[in-house]
PDB file of C-alpha atoms in Angstrom:
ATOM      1  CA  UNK A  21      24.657  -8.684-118.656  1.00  0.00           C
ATOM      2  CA  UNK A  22      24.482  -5.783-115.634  1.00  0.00           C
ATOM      3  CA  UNK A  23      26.229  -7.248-112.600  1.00  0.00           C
ATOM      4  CA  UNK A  24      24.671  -4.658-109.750  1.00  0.00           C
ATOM      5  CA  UNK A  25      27.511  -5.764-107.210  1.00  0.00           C
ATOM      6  CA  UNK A  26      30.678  -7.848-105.993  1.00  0.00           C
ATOM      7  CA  UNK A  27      28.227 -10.663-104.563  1.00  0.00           C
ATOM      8  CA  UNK A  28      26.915 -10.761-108.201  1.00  0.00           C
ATOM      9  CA  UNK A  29      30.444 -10.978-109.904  1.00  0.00           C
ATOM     10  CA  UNK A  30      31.348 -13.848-107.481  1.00  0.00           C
ATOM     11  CA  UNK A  31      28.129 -15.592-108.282  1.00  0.00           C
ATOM     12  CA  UNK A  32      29.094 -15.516-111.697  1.00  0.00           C
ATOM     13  CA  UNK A  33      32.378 -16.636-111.053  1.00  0.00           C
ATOM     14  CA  UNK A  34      30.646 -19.662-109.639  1.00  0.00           C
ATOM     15  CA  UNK A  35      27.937 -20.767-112.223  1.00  0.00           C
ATOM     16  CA  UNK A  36      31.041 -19.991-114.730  1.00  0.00           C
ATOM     17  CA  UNK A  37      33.066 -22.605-112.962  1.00  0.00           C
ATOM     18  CA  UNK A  38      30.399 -24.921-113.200  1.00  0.00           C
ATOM     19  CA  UNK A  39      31.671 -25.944-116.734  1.00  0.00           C
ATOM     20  CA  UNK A  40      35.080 -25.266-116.885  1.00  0.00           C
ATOM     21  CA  UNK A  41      37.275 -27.718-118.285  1.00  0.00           C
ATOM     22  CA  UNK A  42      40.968 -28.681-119.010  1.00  0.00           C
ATOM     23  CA  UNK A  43      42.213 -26.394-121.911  1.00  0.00           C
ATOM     24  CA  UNK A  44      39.632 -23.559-121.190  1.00  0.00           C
ATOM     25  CA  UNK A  45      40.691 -20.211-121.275  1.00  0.00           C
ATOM     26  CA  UNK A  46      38.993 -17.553-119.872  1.00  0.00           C
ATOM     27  CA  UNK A  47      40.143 -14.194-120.726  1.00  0.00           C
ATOM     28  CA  UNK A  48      38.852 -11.210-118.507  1.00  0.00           C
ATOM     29  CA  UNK A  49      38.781  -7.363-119.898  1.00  0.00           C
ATOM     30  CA  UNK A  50      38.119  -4.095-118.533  1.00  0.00           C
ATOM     31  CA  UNK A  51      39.885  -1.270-116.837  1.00  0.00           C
ATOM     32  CA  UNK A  52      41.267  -1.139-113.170  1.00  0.00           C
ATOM     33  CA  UNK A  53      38.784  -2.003-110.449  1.00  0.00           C
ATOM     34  CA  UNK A  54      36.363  -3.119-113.095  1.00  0.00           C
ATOM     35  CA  UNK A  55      36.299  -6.152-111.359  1.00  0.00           C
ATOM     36  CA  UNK A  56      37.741  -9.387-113.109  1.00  0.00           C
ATOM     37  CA  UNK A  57      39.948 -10.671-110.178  1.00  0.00           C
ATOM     38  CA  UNK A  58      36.918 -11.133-108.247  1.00  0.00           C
ATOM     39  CA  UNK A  59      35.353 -12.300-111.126  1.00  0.00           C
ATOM     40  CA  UNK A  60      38.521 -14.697-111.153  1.00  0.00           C
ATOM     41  CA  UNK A  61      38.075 -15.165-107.239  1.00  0.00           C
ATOM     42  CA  UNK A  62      34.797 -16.385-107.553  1.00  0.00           C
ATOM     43  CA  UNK A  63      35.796 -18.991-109.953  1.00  0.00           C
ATOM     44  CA  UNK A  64      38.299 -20.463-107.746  1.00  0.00           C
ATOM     45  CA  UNK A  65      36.177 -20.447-104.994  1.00  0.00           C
ATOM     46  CA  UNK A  66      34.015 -22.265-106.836  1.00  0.00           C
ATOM     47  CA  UNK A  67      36.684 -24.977-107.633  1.00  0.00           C
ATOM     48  CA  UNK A  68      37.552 -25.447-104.261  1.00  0.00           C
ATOM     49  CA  UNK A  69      40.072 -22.713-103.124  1.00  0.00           C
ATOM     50  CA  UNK A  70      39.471 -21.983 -99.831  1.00  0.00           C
ATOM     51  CA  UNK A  71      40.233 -18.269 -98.799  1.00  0.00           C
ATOM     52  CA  UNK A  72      40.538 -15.280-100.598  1.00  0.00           C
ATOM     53  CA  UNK A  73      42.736 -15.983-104.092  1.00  0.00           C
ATOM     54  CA  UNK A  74      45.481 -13.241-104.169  1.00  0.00           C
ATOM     55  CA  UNK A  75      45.995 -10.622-107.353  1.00  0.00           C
ATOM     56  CA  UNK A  76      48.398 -12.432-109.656  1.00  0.00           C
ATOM     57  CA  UNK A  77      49.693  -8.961-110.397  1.00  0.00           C
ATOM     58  CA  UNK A  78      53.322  -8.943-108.970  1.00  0.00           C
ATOM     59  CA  UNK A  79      53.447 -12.895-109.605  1.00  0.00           C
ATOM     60  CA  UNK A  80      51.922 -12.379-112.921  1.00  0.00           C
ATOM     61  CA  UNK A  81      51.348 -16.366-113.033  1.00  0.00           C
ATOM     62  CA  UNK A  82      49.844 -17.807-110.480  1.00  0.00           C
ATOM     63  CA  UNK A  83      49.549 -21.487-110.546  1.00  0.00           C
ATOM     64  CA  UNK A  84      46.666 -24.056-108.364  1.00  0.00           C
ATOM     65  CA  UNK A  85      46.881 -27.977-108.348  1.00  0.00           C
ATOM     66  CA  UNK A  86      45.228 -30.591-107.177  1.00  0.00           C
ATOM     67  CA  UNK A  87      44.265 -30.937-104.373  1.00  0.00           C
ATOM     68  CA  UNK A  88      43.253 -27.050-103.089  1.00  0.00           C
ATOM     69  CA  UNK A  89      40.771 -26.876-106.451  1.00  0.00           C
ATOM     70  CA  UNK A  90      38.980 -29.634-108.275  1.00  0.00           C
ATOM     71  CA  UNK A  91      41.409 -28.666-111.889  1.00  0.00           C
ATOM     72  CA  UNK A  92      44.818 -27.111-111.550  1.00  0.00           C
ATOM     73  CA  UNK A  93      43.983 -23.763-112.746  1.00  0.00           C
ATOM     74  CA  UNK A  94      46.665 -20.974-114.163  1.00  0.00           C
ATOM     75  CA  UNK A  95      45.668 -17.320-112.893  1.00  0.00           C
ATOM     76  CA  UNK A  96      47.805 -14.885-115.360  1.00  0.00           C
ATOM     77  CA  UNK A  97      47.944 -10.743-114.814  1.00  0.00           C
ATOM     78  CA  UNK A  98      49.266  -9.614-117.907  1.00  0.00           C
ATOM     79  CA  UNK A  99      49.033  -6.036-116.817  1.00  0.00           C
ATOM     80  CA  UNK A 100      52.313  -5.599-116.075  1.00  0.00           C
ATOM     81  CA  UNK A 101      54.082  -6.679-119.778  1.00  0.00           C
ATOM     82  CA  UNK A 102      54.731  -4.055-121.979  1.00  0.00           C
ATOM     83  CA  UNK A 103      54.922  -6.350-125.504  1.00  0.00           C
ATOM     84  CA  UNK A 104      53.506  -9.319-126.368  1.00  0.00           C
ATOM     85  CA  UNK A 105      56.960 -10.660-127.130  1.00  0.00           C
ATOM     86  CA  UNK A 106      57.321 -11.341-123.243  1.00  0.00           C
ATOM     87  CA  UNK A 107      54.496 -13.351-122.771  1.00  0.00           C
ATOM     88  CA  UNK A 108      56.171 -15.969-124.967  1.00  0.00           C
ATOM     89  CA  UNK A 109      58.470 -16.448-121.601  1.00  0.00           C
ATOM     90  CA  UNK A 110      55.702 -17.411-119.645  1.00  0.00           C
ATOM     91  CA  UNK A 111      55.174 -20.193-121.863  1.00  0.00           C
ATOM     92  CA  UNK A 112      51.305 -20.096-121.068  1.00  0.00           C
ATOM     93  CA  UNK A 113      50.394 -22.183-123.804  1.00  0.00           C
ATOM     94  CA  UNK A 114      51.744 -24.975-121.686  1.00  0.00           C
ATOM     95  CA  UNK A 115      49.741 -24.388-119.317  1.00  0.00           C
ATOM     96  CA  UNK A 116      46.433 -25.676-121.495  1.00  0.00           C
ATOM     97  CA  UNK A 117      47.627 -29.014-121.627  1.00  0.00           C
ATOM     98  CA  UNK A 118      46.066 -29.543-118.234  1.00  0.00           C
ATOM     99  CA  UNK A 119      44.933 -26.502-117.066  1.00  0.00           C
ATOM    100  CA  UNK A 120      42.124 -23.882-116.969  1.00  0.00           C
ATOM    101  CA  UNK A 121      43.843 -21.014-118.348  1.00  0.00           C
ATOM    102  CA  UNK A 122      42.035 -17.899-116.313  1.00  0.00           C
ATOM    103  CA  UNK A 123      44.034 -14.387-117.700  1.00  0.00           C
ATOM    104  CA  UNK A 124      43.049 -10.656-116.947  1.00  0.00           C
ATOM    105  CA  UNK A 125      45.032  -8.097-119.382  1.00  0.00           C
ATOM    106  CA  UNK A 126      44.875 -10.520-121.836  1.00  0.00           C
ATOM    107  CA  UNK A 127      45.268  -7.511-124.547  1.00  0.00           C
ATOM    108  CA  UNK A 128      48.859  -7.623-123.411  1.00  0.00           C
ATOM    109  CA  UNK A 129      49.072 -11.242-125.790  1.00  0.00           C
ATOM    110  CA  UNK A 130      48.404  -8.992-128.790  1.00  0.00           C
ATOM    111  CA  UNK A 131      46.967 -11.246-131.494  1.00  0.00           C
ATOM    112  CA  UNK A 132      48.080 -14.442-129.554  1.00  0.00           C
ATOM    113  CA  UNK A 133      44.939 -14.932-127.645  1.00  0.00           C
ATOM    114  CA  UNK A 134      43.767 -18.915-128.157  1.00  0.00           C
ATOM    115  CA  UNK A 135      40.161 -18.297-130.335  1.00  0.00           C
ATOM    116  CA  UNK A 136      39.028 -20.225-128.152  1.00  0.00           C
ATOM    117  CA  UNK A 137      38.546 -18.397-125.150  1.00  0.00           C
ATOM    118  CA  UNK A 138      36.015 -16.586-123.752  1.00  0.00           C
ATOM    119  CA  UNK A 139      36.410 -13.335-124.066  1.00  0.00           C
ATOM    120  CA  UNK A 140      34.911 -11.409-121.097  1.00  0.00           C
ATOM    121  CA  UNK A 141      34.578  -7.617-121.079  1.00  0.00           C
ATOM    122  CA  UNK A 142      33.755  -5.686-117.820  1.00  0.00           C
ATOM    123  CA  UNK A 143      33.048  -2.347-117.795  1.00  0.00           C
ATOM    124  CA  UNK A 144      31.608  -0.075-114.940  1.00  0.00           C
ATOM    125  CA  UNK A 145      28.713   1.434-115.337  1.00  0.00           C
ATOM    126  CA  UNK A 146      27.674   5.225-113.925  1.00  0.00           C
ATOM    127  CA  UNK A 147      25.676   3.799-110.785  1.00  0.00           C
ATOM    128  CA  UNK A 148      29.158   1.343-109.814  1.00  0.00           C
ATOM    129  CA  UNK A 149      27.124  -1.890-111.392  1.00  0.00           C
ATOM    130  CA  UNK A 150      29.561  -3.377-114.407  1.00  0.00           C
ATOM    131  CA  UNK A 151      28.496  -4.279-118.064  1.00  0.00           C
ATOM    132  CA  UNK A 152      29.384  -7.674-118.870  1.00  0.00           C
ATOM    133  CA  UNK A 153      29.727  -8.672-122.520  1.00  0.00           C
ATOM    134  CA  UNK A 154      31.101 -11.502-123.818  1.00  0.00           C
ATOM    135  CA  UNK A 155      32.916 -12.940-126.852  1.00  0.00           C
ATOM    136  CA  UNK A 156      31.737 -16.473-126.507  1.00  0.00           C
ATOM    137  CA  UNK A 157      33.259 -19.051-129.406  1.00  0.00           C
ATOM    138  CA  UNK A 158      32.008 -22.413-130.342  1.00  0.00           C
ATOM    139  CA  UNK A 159      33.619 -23.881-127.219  1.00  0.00           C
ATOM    140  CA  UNK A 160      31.775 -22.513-125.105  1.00  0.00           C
ATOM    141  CA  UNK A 161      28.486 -21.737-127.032  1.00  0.00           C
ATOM    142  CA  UNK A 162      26.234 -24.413-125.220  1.00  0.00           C
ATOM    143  CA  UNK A 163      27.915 -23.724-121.968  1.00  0.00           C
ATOM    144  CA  UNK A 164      27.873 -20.072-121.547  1.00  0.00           C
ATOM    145  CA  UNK A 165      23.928 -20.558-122.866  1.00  0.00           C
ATOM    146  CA  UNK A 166      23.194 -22.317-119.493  1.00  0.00           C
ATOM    147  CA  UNK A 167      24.797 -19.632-117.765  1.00  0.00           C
TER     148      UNK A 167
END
């Protein structure tokens, strides 16, 4: 999927958050600037955050309830770890129970990505549009069909 600007990421963001649910995880790929916090930012803005979601990157977890968005949501920045072994402290699995689970970096998990999130890869093209691909599993097969 070509994405020619930021209005279009947000957009996405939007019909994406459409269908979230409790226990989703959405986990967003791609290089610096490639664009998945505002992919992120126009999820939330879609569940009711109003004003511009900050970068969980010095937070690394960053953590809205009830009543600012429709579902508490988890927004994780994994950029910063350096091995997998510290995202056990962050206890994120936790965080499903009644959460949407929305985390960028989430290469830093090594092989303890939940299979079943959707995987979302951005990368930016030679014109400044990004490539979207994704890694959709069964969860989300009818949903991300709609999309």
């Amino acid at each position: 999927m070509k994405l020619a600007d930021e209005t279009a990421m947000l957009d996405l963001g939007r019909r994406i958050a459409a269908d979230v649910r409790i226990g989703d995880v959405i986990a967003l790929e791609g290089g610096l600037g490639a664009g998945k916090t505002t992919l992120a930012r126009g999820i939330l803005a879609a569940l009711g955050l109003e004003g511009e979601a900050p970068s969980p990157s010095f937070a690394i977890v960053q953590p809205y309830d009830l009543p600012e968005v429709r579902l508490p949501v988890a927004h994780v920045d994994l950029y910063r770890l350096d091995d997998p072994a510290e995202a056990q402290e962050l206890a994120l699995g936790d965080y499903l129970m009644d959460s949407l689970l929305i985390v960028e970096w989430p290469d830093r998990l090594g092989e303890a990505l939940w299979p079943h999130s959707l995987r979302l890869h951005i990368a930016i093209e030679p014109d400044g549009a990004r490539r979207l691909t994704a890694d959709v599993p069964e969860a989300w097969t009818n949903r991300w069909s709609q999309l």
